[in-house]
mmCIF file of C-alpha atoms in Angstrom:
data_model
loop_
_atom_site.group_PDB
_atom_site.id
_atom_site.type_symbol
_atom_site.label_atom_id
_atom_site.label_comp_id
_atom_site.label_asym_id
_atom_site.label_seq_id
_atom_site.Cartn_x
_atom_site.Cartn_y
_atom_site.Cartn_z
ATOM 1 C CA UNK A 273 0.000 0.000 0.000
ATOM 2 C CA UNK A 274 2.605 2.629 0.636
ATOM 3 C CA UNK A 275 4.508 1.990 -2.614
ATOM 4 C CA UNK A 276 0.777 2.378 -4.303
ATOM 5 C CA UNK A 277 0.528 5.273 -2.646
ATOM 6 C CA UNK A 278 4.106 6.723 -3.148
ATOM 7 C CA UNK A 279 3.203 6.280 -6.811
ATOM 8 C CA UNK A 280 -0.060 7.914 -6.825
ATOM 9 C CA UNK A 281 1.615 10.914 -5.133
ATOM 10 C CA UNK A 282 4.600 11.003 -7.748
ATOM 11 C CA UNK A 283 1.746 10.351 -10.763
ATOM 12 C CA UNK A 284 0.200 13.133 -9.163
ATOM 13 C CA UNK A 285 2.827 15.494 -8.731
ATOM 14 C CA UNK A 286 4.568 14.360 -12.626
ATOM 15 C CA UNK A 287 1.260 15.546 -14.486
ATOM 16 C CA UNK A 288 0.818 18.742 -12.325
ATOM 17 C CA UNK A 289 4.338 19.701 -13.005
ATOM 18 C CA UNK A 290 3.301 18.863 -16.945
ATOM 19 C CA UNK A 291 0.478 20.165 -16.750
ATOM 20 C CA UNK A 292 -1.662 17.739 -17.112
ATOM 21 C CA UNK A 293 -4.314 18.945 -15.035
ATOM 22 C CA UNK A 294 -6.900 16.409 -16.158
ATOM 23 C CA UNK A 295 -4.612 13.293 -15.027
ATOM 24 C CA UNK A 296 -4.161 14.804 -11.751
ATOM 25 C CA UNK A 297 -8.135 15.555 -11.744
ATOM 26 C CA UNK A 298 -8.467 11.841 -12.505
ATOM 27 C CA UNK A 299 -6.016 11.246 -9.569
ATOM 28 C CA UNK A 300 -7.747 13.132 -6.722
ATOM 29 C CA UNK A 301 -11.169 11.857 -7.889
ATOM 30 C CA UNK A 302 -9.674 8.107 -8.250
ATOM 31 C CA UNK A 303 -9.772 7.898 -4.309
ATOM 32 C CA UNK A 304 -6.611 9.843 -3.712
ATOM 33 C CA UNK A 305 -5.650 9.421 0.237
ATOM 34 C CA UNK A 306 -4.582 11.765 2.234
ATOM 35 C CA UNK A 307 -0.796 11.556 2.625
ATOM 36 C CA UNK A 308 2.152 14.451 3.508
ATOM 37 C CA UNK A 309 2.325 16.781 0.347
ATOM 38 C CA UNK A 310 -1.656 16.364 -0.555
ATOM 39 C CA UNK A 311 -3.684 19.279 -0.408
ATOM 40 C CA UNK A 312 -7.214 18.351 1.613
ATOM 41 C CA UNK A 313 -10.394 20.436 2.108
ATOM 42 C CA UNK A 314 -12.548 19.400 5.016
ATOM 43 C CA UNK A 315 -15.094 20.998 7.021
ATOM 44 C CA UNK A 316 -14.825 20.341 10.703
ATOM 45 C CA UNK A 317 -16.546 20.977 13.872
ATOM 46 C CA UNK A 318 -14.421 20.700 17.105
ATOM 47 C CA UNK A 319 -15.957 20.214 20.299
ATOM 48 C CA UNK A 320 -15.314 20.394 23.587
ATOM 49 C CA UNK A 321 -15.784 16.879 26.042
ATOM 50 C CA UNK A 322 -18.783 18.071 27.330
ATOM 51 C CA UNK A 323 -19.798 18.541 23.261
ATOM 52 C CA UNK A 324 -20.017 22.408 23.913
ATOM 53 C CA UNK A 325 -18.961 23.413 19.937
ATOM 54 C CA UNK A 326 -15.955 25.842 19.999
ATOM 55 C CA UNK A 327 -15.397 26.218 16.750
ATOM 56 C CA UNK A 328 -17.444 24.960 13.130
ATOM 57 C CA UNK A 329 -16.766 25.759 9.233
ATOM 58 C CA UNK A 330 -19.719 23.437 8.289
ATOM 59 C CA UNK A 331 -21.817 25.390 6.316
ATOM 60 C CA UNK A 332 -19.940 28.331 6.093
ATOM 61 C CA UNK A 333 -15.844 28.376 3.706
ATOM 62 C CA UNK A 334 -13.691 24.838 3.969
ATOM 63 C CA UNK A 335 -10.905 24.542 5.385
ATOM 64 C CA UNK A 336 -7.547 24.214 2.579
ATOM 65 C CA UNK A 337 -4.468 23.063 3.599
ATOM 66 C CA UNK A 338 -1.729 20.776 2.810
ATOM 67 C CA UNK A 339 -1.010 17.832 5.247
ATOM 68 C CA UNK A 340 2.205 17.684 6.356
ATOM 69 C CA UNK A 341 2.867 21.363 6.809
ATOM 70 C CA UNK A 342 1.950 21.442 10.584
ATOM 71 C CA UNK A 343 -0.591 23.875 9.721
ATOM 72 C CA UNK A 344 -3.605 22.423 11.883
ATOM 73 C CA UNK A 345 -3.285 20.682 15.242
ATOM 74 C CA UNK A 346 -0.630 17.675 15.309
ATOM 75 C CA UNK A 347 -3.230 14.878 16.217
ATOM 76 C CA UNK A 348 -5.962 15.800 13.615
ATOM 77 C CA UNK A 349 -3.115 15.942 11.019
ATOM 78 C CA UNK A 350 -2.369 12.245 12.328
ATOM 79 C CA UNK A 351 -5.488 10.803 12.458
ATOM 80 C CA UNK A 352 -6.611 12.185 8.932
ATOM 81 C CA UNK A 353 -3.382 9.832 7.511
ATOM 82 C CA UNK A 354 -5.379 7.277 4.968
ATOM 83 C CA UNK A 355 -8.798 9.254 4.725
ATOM 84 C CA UNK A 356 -10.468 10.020 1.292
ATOM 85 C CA UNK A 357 -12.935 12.385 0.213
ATOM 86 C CA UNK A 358 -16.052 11.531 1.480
ATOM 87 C CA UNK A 359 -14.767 9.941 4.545
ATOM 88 C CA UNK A 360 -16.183 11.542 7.862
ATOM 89 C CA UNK A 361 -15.236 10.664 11.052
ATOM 90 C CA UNK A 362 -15.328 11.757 14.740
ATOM 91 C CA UNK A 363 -11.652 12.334 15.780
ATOM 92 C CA UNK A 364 -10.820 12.819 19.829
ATOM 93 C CA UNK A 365 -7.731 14.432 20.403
ATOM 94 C CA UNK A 366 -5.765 14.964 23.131
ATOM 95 C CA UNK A 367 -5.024 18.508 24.736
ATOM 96 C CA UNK A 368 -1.238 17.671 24.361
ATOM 97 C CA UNK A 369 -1.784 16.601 20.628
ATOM 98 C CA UNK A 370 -4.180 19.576 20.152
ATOM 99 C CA UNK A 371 -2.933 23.225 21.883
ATOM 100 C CA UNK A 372 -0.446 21.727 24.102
ATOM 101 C CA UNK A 373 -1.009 21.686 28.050
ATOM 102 C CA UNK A 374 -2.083 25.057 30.260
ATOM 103 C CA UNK A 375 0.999 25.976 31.148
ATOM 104 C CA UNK A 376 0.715 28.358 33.932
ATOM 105 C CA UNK A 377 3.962 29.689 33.661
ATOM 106 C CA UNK A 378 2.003 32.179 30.469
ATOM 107 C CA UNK A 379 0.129 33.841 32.978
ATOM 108 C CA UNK A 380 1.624 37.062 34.114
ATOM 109 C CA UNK A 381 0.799 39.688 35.663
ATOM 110 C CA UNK A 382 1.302 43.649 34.528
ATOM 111 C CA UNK A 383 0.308 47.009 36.411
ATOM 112 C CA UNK A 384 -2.986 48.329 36.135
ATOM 113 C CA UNK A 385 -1.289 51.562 34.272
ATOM 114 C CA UNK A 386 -0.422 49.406 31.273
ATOM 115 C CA UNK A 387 -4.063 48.141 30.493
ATOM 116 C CA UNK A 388 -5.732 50.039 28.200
ATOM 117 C CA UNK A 389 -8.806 51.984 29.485
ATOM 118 C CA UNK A 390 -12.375 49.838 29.955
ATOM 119 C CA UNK A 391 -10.492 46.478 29.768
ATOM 120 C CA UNK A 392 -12.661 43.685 31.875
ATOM 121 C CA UNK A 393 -12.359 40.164 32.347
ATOM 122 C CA UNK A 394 -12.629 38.205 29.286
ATOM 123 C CA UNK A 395 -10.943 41.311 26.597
ATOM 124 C CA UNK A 396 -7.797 39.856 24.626
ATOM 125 C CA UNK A 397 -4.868 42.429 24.437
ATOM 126 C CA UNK A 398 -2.094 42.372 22.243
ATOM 127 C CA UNK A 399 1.199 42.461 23.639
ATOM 128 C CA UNK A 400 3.579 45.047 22.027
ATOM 129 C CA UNK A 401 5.649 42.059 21.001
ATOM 130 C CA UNK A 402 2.267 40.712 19.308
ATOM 131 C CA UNK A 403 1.471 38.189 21.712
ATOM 132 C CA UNK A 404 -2.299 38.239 22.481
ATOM 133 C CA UNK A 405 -3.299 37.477 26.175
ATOM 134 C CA UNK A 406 -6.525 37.391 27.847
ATOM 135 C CA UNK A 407 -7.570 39.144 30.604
ATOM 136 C CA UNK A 408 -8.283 37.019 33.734
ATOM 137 C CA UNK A 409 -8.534 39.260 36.510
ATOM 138 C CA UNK A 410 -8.579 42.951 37.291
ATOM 139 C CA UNK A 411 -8.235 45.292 40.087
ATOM 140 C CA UNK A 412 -7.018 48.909 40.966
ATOM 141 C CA UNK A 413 -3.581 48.242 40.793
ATOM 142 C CA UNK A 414 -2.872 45.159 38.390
ATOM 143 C CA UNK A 415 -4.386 42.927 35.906
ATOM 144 C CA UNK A 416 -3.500 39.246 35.077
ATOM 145 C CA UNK A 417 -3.126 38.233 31.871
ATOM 146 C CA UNK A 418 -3.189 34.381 29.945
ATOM 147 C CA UNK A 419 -0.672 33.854 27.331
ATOM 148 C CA UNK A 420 -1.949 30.444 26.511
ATOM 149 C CA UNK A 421 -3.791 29.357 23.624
ATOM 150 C CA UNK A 422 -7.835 29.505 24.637
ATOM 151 C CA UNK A 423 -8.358 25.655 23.459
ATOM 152 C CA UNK A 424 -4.318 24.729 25.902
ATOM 153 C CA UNK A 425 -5.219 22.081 28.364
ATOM 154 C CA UNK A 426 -8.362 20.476 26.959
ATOM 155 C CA UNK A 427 -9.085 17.677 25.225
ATOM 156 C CA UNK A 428 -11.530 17.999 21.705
ATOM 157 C CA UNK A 429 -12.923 16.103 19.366
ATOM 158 C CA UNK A 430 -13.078 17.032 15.413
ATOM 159 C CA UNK A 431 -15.874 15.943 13.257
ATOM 160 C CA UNK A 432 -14.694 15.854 10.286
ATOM 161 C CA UNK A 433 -15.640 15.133 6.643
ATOM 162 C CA UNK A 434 -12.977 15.423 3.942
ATOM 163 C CA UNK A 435 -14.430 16.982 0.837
ATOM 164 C CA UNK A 436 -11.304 16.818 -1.115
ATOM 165 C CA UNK A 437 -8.006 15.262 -1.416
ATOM 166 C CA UNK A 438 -5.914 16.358 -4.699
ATOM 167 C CA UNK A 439 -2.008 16.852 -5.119
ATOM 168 C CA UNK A 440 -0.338 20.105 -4.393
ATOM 169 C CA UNK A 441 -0.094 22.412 -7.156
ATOM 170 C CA UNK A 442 3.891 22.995 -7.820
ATOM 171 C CA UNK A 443 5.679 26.709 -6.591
ATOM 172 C CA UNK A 444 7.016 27.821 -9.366
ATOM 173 C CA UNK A 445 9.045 30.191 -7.104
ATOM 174 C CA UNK A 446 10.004 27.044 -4.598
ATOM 175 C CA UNK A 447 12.620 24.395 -6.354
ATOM 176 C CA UNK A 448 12.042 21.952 -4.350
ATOM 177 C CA UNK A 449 8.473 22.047 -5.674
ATOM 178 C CA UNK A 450 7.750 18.980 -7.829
#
């Protein structure tokens, strides 16, 4: 199976780089997996445990992105491995695979002075460094502020259905593009 797939990815990559867009049409609707280098569309909802949704695309733009690249959370990226357009599953992840652990060390605290006027519990500020925080807790004198990710600590679970799976489209500008 991997050598299948190897081949379907160099196939892929051969008549992009040719342009043979309709052989690498024919590959992504031939069942095309998803495998490092492919570019996948999904939609997604993630939810919390509890099934409290944090955060949904379904019915609104796809998500676009090429697997591999680190560019969604490290244990959806795993789990997706194999999947096919038209595949949907429900995908738990854990907080460490997701937005890491809270880390307490990111909370810190800064003088009243340097919070901007009518901040409150809850308001994200953006550090001069461009670092956003959230604020935790106020008072006359100070105000605490989370550097962690919102989603750090917990554990979700992605719903996910894989609309498309096709090879990525060469760089002209990269040469290490295909």
């Amino acid at each position: 199976m991997g050598k299948l797939l190897t081949t379907v990815r160099w196939l892929c990559a051969v008549a992009a780089t040719l342009g043979c867009g309709a052989l690498a049409s024919a590959a992504a609707e031939s069942g095309a997996a998803v495998a490092d280098g492919m570019k996948v569309t999904l939609e997604y909802t993630v939810r919390l445990q509890d099934t409290t949704v944090v955060d949904s695309n379904v019915d609104g733009e796809p998500l676009t992105f090429i697997q591999g690249a680190h560019d969604i959370v490290p244990g959806l990226e795993k789990a997706l491995v194999g999947m096919k357009a038209g595949d949907a599953a429900s995908i738990p992840v854990s907080a460490v695979e997701a937005y890491g652990p809270y880390n307490h060390k990111k909370r810190k605290t800064i003088d009243r002075a340097e919070a901007p006027a009518g901040v409150r519990p809850g308001s994200i500020l953006r550090s001069p460094e461009g670092e956003f925080a959230r604020v935790l807790e106020l008072d006359d004198r100070s105000v605490l502020l989370d550097y962690n990710h919102p989603l750090a600590g917990k554990n979700l679970v992605f719903e996910v259905r894989v609309l498309k799976v096709e090879p990525k489209k060469p760089d002209p500008k990269d040469p290490a593009s295909p």
